[in-house]
mmCIF file of C-alpha atoms in Angstrom:
data_model
loop_
_atom_site.group_PDB
_atom_site.id
_atom_site.type_symbol
_atom_site.label_atom_id
_atom_site.label_comp_id
_atom_site.label_asym_id
_atom_site.label_seq_id
_atom_site.Cartn_x
_atom_site.Cartn_y
_atom_site.Cartn_z
ATOM 1 C CA UNK A 1 83.593 8.792 87.731
ATOM 2 C CA UNK A 2 80.683 6.073 85.516
ATOM 3 C CA UNK A 3 79.874 2.747 87.129
ATOM 4 C CA UNK A 4 79.984 -0.564 85.824
ATOM 5 C CA UNK A 5 77.925 -0.688 83.284
ATOM 6 C CA UNK A 6 76.374 -3.940 81.667
ATOM 7 C CA UNK A 7 74.668 -4.752 78.490
ATOM 8 C CA UNK A 8 72.320 -6.190 77.563
ATOM 9 C CA UNK A 9 70.203 -5.774 80.921
ATOM 10 C CA UNK A 10 67.550 -8.336 79.867
ATOM 11 C CA UNK A 11 67.602 -11.335 77.241
ATOM 12 C CA UNK A 12 65.776 -14.586 76.832
ATOM 13 C CA UNK A 13 66.659 -16.638 74.936
ATOM 14 C CA UNK A 14 65.964 -21.034 73.914
ATOM 15 C CA UNK A 15 67.619 -23.816 75.236
ATOM 16 C CA UNK A 16 70.491 -24.648 72.561
ATOM 17 C CA UNK A 17 71.435 -20.821 71.774
ATOM 18 C CA UNK A 18 74.265 -19.120 72.503
ATOM 19 C CA UNK A 19 75.013 -16.026 74.506
ATOM 20 C CA UNK A 20 77.277 -12.867 74.580
ATOM 21 C CA UNK A 21 77.194 -10.521 77.766
ATOM 22 C CA UNK A 22 79.226 -7.183 78.259
ATOM 23 C CA UNK A 23 80.947 -5.240 80.788
ATOM 24 C CA UNK A 24 82.106 -1.731 80.830
ATOM 25 C CA UNK A 25 84.323 -1.448 84.328
ATOM 26 C CA UNK A 26 84.861 1.332 85.897
ATOM 27 C CA UNK A 27 87.990 3.640 84.294
ATOM 28 C CA UNK A 28 90.949 2.902 85.716
ATOM 29 C CA UNK A 29 89.862 -0.382 86.625
ATOM 30 C CA UNK A 30 92.021 -3.287 85.221
ATOM 31 C CA UNK A 31 90.602 -6.235 86.493
ATOM 32 C CA UNK A 32 86.585 -7.682 85.875
ATOM 33 C CA UNK A 33 85.229 -10.226 87.760
ATOM 34 C CA UNK A 34 81.707 -12.283 86.552
ATOM 35 C CA UNK A 35 79.168 -13.962 89.296
ATOM 36 C CA UNK A 36 76.393 -16.043 88.028
ATOM 37 C CA UNK A 37 73.414 -14.882 90.812
ATOM 38 C CA UNK A 38 70.275 -16.952 91.431
ATOM 39 C CA UNK A 39 67.582 -17.247 94.213
ATOM 40 C CA UNK A 40 69.136 -21.024 95.434
ATOM 41 C CA UNK A 41 72.870 -20.605 95.080
ATOM 42 C CA UNK A 42 73.511 -16.664 95.532
ATOM 43 C CA UNK A 43 76.932 -15.171 93.954
ATOM 44 C CA UNK A 44 78.585 -17.929 92.221
ATOM 45 C CA UNK A 45 82.182 -16.846 90.852
ATOM 46 C CA UNK A 46 82.484 -17.729 87.459
ATOM 47 C CA UNK A 47 85.778 -16.453 86.363
ATOM 48 C CA UNK A 48 88.335 -13.393 86.717
ATOM 49 C CA UNK A 49 90.453 -10.849 84.087
ATOM 50 C CA UNK A 50 93.062 -8.722 84.536
ATOM 51 C CA UNK A 51 95.349 -7.651 81.605
ATOM 52 C CA UNK A 52 93.566 -9.337 79.384
ATOM 53 C CA UNK A 53 94.188 -12.672 81.174
ATOM 54 C CA UNK A 54 92.175 -15.331 83.051
ATOM 55 C CA UNK A 55 93.582 -15.308 86.387
ATOM 56 C CA UNK A 56 90.704 -17.417 88.714
ATOM 57 C CA UNK A 57 88.297 -19.337 87.874
ATOM 58 C CA UNK A 58 85.210 -20.888 89.620
ATOM 59 C CA UNK A 59 83.784 -24.133 89.296
ATOM 60 C CA UNK A 60 81.045 -24.014 85.879
ATOM 61 C CA UNK A 61 81.377 -25.755 82.871
ATOM 62 C CA UNK A 62 83.173 -24.857 79.864
ATOM 63 C CA UNK A 63 80.204 -23.492 78.000
ATOM 64 C CA UNK A 64 81.297 -20.621 80.155
ATOM 65 C CA UNK A 65 83.866 -18.467 78.877
ATOM 66 C CA UNK A 66 85.126 -15.178 78.637
ATOM 67 C CA UNK A 67 87.329 -12.840 77.403
ATOM 68 C CA UNK A 68 89.060 -9.280 78.578
ATOM 69 C CA UNK A 69 90.289 -6.438 75.842
ATOM 70 C CA UNK A 70 93.250 -3.901 75.887
ATOM 71 C CA UNK A 71 90.354 -1.349 77.272
ATOM 72 C CA UNK A 72 89.744 -3.746 80.012
ATOM 73 C CA UNK A 73 85.858 -4.014 78.420
ATOM 74 C CA UNK A 74 84.830 -7.954 79.207
ATOM 75 C CA UNK A 75 83.083 -10.091 77.690
ATOM 76 C CA UNK A 76 81.050 -13.542 79.202
ATOM 77 C CA UNK A 77 79.346 -15.901 76.624
ATOM 78 C CA UNK A 78 77.307 -19.039 77.267
ATOM 79 C CA UNK A 79 77.315 -21.391 75.271
ATOM 80 C CA UNK A 80 74.591 -24.604 73.799
ATOM 81 C CA UNK A 81 72.278 -22.970 76.805
ATOM 82 C CA UNK A 82 70.557 -25.012 79.646
ATOM 83 C CA UNK A 83 67.292 -24.521 81.519
ATOM 84 C CA UNK A 84 69.554 -23.677 84.669
ATOM 85 C CA UNK A 85 71.592 -20.795 83.212
ATOM 86 C CA UNK A 86 68.375 -18.488 84.035
ATOM 87 C CA UNK A 87 70.149 -16.223 86.677
ATOM 88 C CA UNK A 88 71.237 -12.602 87.199
ATOM 89 C CA UNK A 89 75.101 -12.421 85.473
ATOM 90 C CA UNK A 90 76.585 -9.847 87.581
ATOM 91 C CA UNK A 91 79.922 -8.217 86.384
ATOM 92 C CA UNK A 92 82.045 -6.772 89.272
ATOM 93 C CA UNK A 93 85.433 -4.735 88.428
ATOM 94 C CA UNK A 94 88.067 -3.383 90.930
ATOM 95 C CA UNK A 95 91.637 -2.114 90.690
ATOM 96 C CA UNK A 96 93.909 -4.842 90.199
ATOM 97 C CA UNK A 97 92.896 -9.204 91.617
ATOM 98 C CA UNK A 98 95.517 -8.379 94.919
ATOM 99 C CA UNK A 99 94.343 -7.900 98.382
ATOM 100 C CA UNK A 100 94.188 -4.653 98.788
ATOM 101 C CA UNK A 101 92.540 -3.709 95.549
ATOM 102 C CA UNK A 102 89.770 -6.940 96.147
ATOM 103 C CA UNK A 103 87.091 -4.167 96.455
ATOM 104 C CA UNK A 104 84.363 -4.992 93.564
ATOM 105 C CA UNK A 105 82.086 -2.547 91.987
ATOM 106 C CA UNK A 106 79.194 -4.458 91.022
ATOM 107 C CA UNK A 107 77.223 -3.162 87.527
ATOM 108 C CA UNK A 108 73.559 -3.916 87.517
ATOM 109 C CA UNK A 109 73.907 -7.543 86.007
ATOM 110 C CA UNK A 110 72.641 -8.827 82.225
ATOM 111 C CA UNK A 111 68.963 -10.741 83.418
ATOM 112 C CA UNK A 112 69.680 -13.889 80.951
ATOM 113 C CA UNK A 113 65.955 -16.104 81.212
ATOM 114 C CA UNK A 114 66.625 -19.396 79.249
ATOM 115 C CA UNK A 115 63.068 -20.927 77.494
ATOM 116 C CA UNK B 1 81.057 -24.856 97.965
ATOM 117 C CA UNK B 2 81.048 -22.216 99.660
ATOM 118 C CA UNK B 3 82.875 -21.395 102.838
ATOM 119 C CA UNK B 4 80.911 -18.573 103.951
ATOM 120 C CA UNK B 5 77.550 -18.318 105.604
ATOM 121 C CA UNK B 6 74.869 -16.742 107.223
ATOM 122 C CA UNK B 7 73.330 -17.642 110.553
ATOM 123 C CA UNK B 8 69.635 -16.511 109.857
ATOM 124 C CA UNK B 9 68.266 -15.717 106.347
ATOM 125 C CA UNK B 10 65.563 -12.952 106.898
ATOM 126 C CA UNK B 11 65.681 -10.432 109.964
ATOM 127 C CA UNK B 12 62.983 -8.352 110.449
ATOM 128 C CA UNK B 13 63.722 -4.779 112.919
ATOM 129 C CA UNK B 14 61.930 -1.994 113.744
ATOM 130 C CA UNK B 15 62.621 1.108 111.850
ATOM 131 C CA UNK B 16 65.258 3.238 114.394
ATOM 132 C CA UNK B 17 66.122 -0.121 115.978
ATOM 133 C CA UNK B 18 69.879 -1.438 116.101
ATOM 134 C CA UNK B 19 70.462 -3.884 113.603
ATOM 135 C CA UNK B 20 72.962 -6.689 113.684
ATOM 136 C CA UNK B 21 73.920 -8.921 110.929
ATOM 137 C CA UNK B 22 75.775 -11.994 111.234
ATOM 138 C CA UNK B 23 78.405 -13.627 109.253
ATOM 139 C CA UNK B 24 80.176 -16.763 110.093
ATOM 140 C CA UNK B 25 83.353 -17.717 107.718
ATOM 141 C CA UNK B 26 85.297 -21.329 107.576
ATOM 142 C CA UNK B 27 88.404 -20.387 106.475
ATOM 143 C CA UNK B 28 90.805 -19.034 108.740
ATOM 144 C CA UNK B 29 93.400 -17.427 105.757
ATOM 145 C CA UNK B 30 91.041 -14.630 104.663
ATOM 146 C CA UNK B 31 92.396 -11.827 104.912
ATOM 147 C CA UNK B 32 90.097 -8.952 103.916
ATOM 148 C CA UNK B 33 85.984 -9.279 104.552
ATOM 149 C CA UNK B 34 83.839 -6.925 102.392
ATOM 150 C CA UNK B 35 79.776 -6.572 103.141
ATOM 151 C CA UNK B 36 77.305 -5.653 100.412
ATOM 152 C CA UNK B 37 73.965 -4.613 100.112
ATOM 153 C CA UNK B 38 71.364 -5.822 97.150
ATOM 154 C CA UNK B 39 68.668 -3.843 96.592
ATOM 155 C CA UNK B 40 65.969 -5.022 94.497
ATOM 156 C CA UNK B 41 66.936 -4.756 90.488
ATOM 157 C CA UNK B 42 70.527 -3.847 91.502
ATOM 158 C CA UNK B 43 73.811 -5.178 91.485
ATOM 159 C CA UNK B 44 75.301 -5.148 95.261
ATOM 160 C CA UNK B 45 76.531 -2.306 96.972
ATOM 161 C CA UNK B 46 79.604 -2.407 98.578
ATOM 162 C CA UNK B 47 79.196 -1.150 102.396
ATOM 163 C CA UNK B 48 82.169 -1.412 104.475
ATOM 164 C CA UNK B 49 85.135 -3.517 104.600
ATOM 165 C CA UNK B 50 87.946 -4.301 107.149
ATOM 166 C CA UNK B 51 90.743 -6.538 106.651
ATOM 167 C CA UNK B 52 92.140 -9.173 108.695
ATOM 168 C CA UNK B 53 94.284 -7.425 110.985
ATOM 169 C CA UNK B 54 91.235 -5.591 112.477
ATOM 170 C CA UNK B 55 88.792 -5.759 114.696
ATOM 171 C CA UNK B 56 86.363 -3.187 114.029
ATOM 172 C CA UNK B 57 85.962 -0.527 111.779
ATOM 173 C CA UNK B 58 83.504 1.968 111.963
ATOM 174 C CA UNK B 59 81.408 3.822 108.893
ATOM 175 C CA UNK B 60 78.989 6.221 108.909
ATOM 176 C CA UNK B 61 76.062 4.038 111.070
ATOM 177 C CA UNK B 62 77.579 0.931 110.036
ATOM 178 C CA UNK B 63 80.523 -0.279 112.196
ATOM 179 C CA UNK B 64 81.475 -4.147 111.471
ATOM 180 C CA UNK B 65 83.472 -6.069 114.221
ATOM 181 C CA UNK B 66 86.021 -9.254 113.135
ATOM 182 C CA UNK B 67 86.065 -12.650 115.368
ATOM 183 C CA UNK B 68 89.212 -14.445 114.145
ATOM 184 C CA UNK B 69 88.969 -16.541 117.423
ATOM 185 C CA UNK B 70 85.478 -18.067 116.131
ATOM 186 C CA UNK B 71 85.636 -17.036 112.373
ATOM 187 C CA UNK B 72 82.976 -14.647 113.341
ATOM 188 C CA UNK B 73 81.907 -11.605 111.235
ATOM 189 C CA UNK B 74 78.643 -8.834 112.025
ATOM 190 C CA UNK B 75 77.705 -6.157 110.519
ATOM 191 C CA UNK B 76 76.108 -3.506 112.777
ATOM 192 C CA UNK B 77 73.935 -0.631 111.832
ATOM 193 C CA UNK B 78 72.802 2.149 114.111
ATOM 194 C CA UNK B 79 69.181 3.580 113.854
ATOM 195 C CA UNK B 80 67.876 1.449 110.968
ATOM 196 C CA UNK B 81 65.703 3.391 108.623
ATOM 197 C CA UNK B 82 63.424 1.855 105.468
ATOM 198 C CA UNK B 83 66.236 2.623 102.753
ATOM 199 C CA UNK B 84 68.132 -0.281 104.639
ATOM 200 C CA UNK B 85 65.897 -2.672 103.817
ATOM 201 C CA UNK B 86 67.804 -4.825 101.314
ATOM 202 C CA UNK B 87 69.610 -8.189 100.913
ATOM 203 C CA UNK B 88 73.110 -8.161 102.995
ATOM 204 C CA UNK B 89 76.337 -10.463 102.179
ATOM 205 C CA UNK B 90 79.602 -10.559 103.411
ATOM 206 C CA UNK B 91 82.217 -12.128 101.213
ATOM 207 C CA UNK B 92 85.032 -12.493 101.991
ATOM 208 C CA UNK B 93 89.039 -13.021 100.345
ATOM 209 C CA UNK B 94 91.527 -15.754 100.358
ATOM 210 C CA UNK B 95 94.783 -15.121 98.731
ATOM 211 C CA UNK B 96 96.755 -18.076 97.191
ATOM 212 C CA UNK B 97 99.786 -16.949 95.736
ATOM 213 C CA UNK B 98 99.530 -14.350 93.088
ATOM 214 C CA UNK B 99 95.718 -15.181 93.195
ATOM 215 C CA UNK B 100 93.020 -13.990 95.171
ATOM 216 C CA UNK B 101 89.214 -14.680 94.706
ATOM 217 C CA UNK B 102 86.100 -13.343 97.144
ATOM 218 C CA UNK B 103 83.627 -15.462 97.934
ATOM 219 C CA UNK B 104 80.474 -14.734 98.870
ATOM 220 C CA UNK B 105 77.797 -15.764 101.626
ATOM 221 C CA UNK B 106 73.959 -16.470 100.479
ATOM 222 C CA UNK B 107 72.854 -13.269 101.624
ATOM 223 C CA UNK B 108 70.011 -12.448 104.243
ATOM 224 C CA UNK B 109 67.011 -10.409 103.789
ATOM 225 C CA UNK B 110 67.028 -7.132 106.171
ATOM 226 C CA UNK B 111 63.352 -6.062 106.379
ATOM 227 C CA UNK B 112 62.706 -3.076 108.069
ATOM 228 C CA UNK B 113 59.315 -2.518 109.794
ATOM 229 C CA UNK B 114 58.011 1.460 109.688
#
């Protein structure tokens, strides 16, 4: 069974641009969560999608958005990039959003650098 | 802010020794806990989990202990190997109605000396 796939692996953007990251979950997993990882802040929860609906959202500005498609694949978008958005963006999938299905499986992440 | 924290940022152990990584959590409503291992250039990898109705759970060379009285979680690695060198994260799940969220600690680096 293939794992969580994230594309692209690396991205370099400049301030003010926007970026879209893609995530394909493990087959059969319907929940997709996104995390931002930086050396200083660790893993910060961005949002979670289940059945094409955002179920939960972290404390990030509205520049960060996401969506989920009917095949459970998900994308996240960051508009008007800032230098502080440079981070590793991790996608994780799970069977569902409830406690018994909360075991997350992570992709390798997209390393975003904003210049 | 994060409710899950780790006592030490780094841990250095001799190959073959047992490792103990500790984690404190502050939310007594947390009902599920997971330990993850992250190697350089990779995403976090699931190690072991435990529900709040359990005190101990064992896996292959790893044991997780949960002490709800003092809100403490620990990961024990037996016979630590060089391949165990990585950053370890504890995570707690808090359920609120139909929603739940997994919150991660900052991470601790385990370094295995040959």
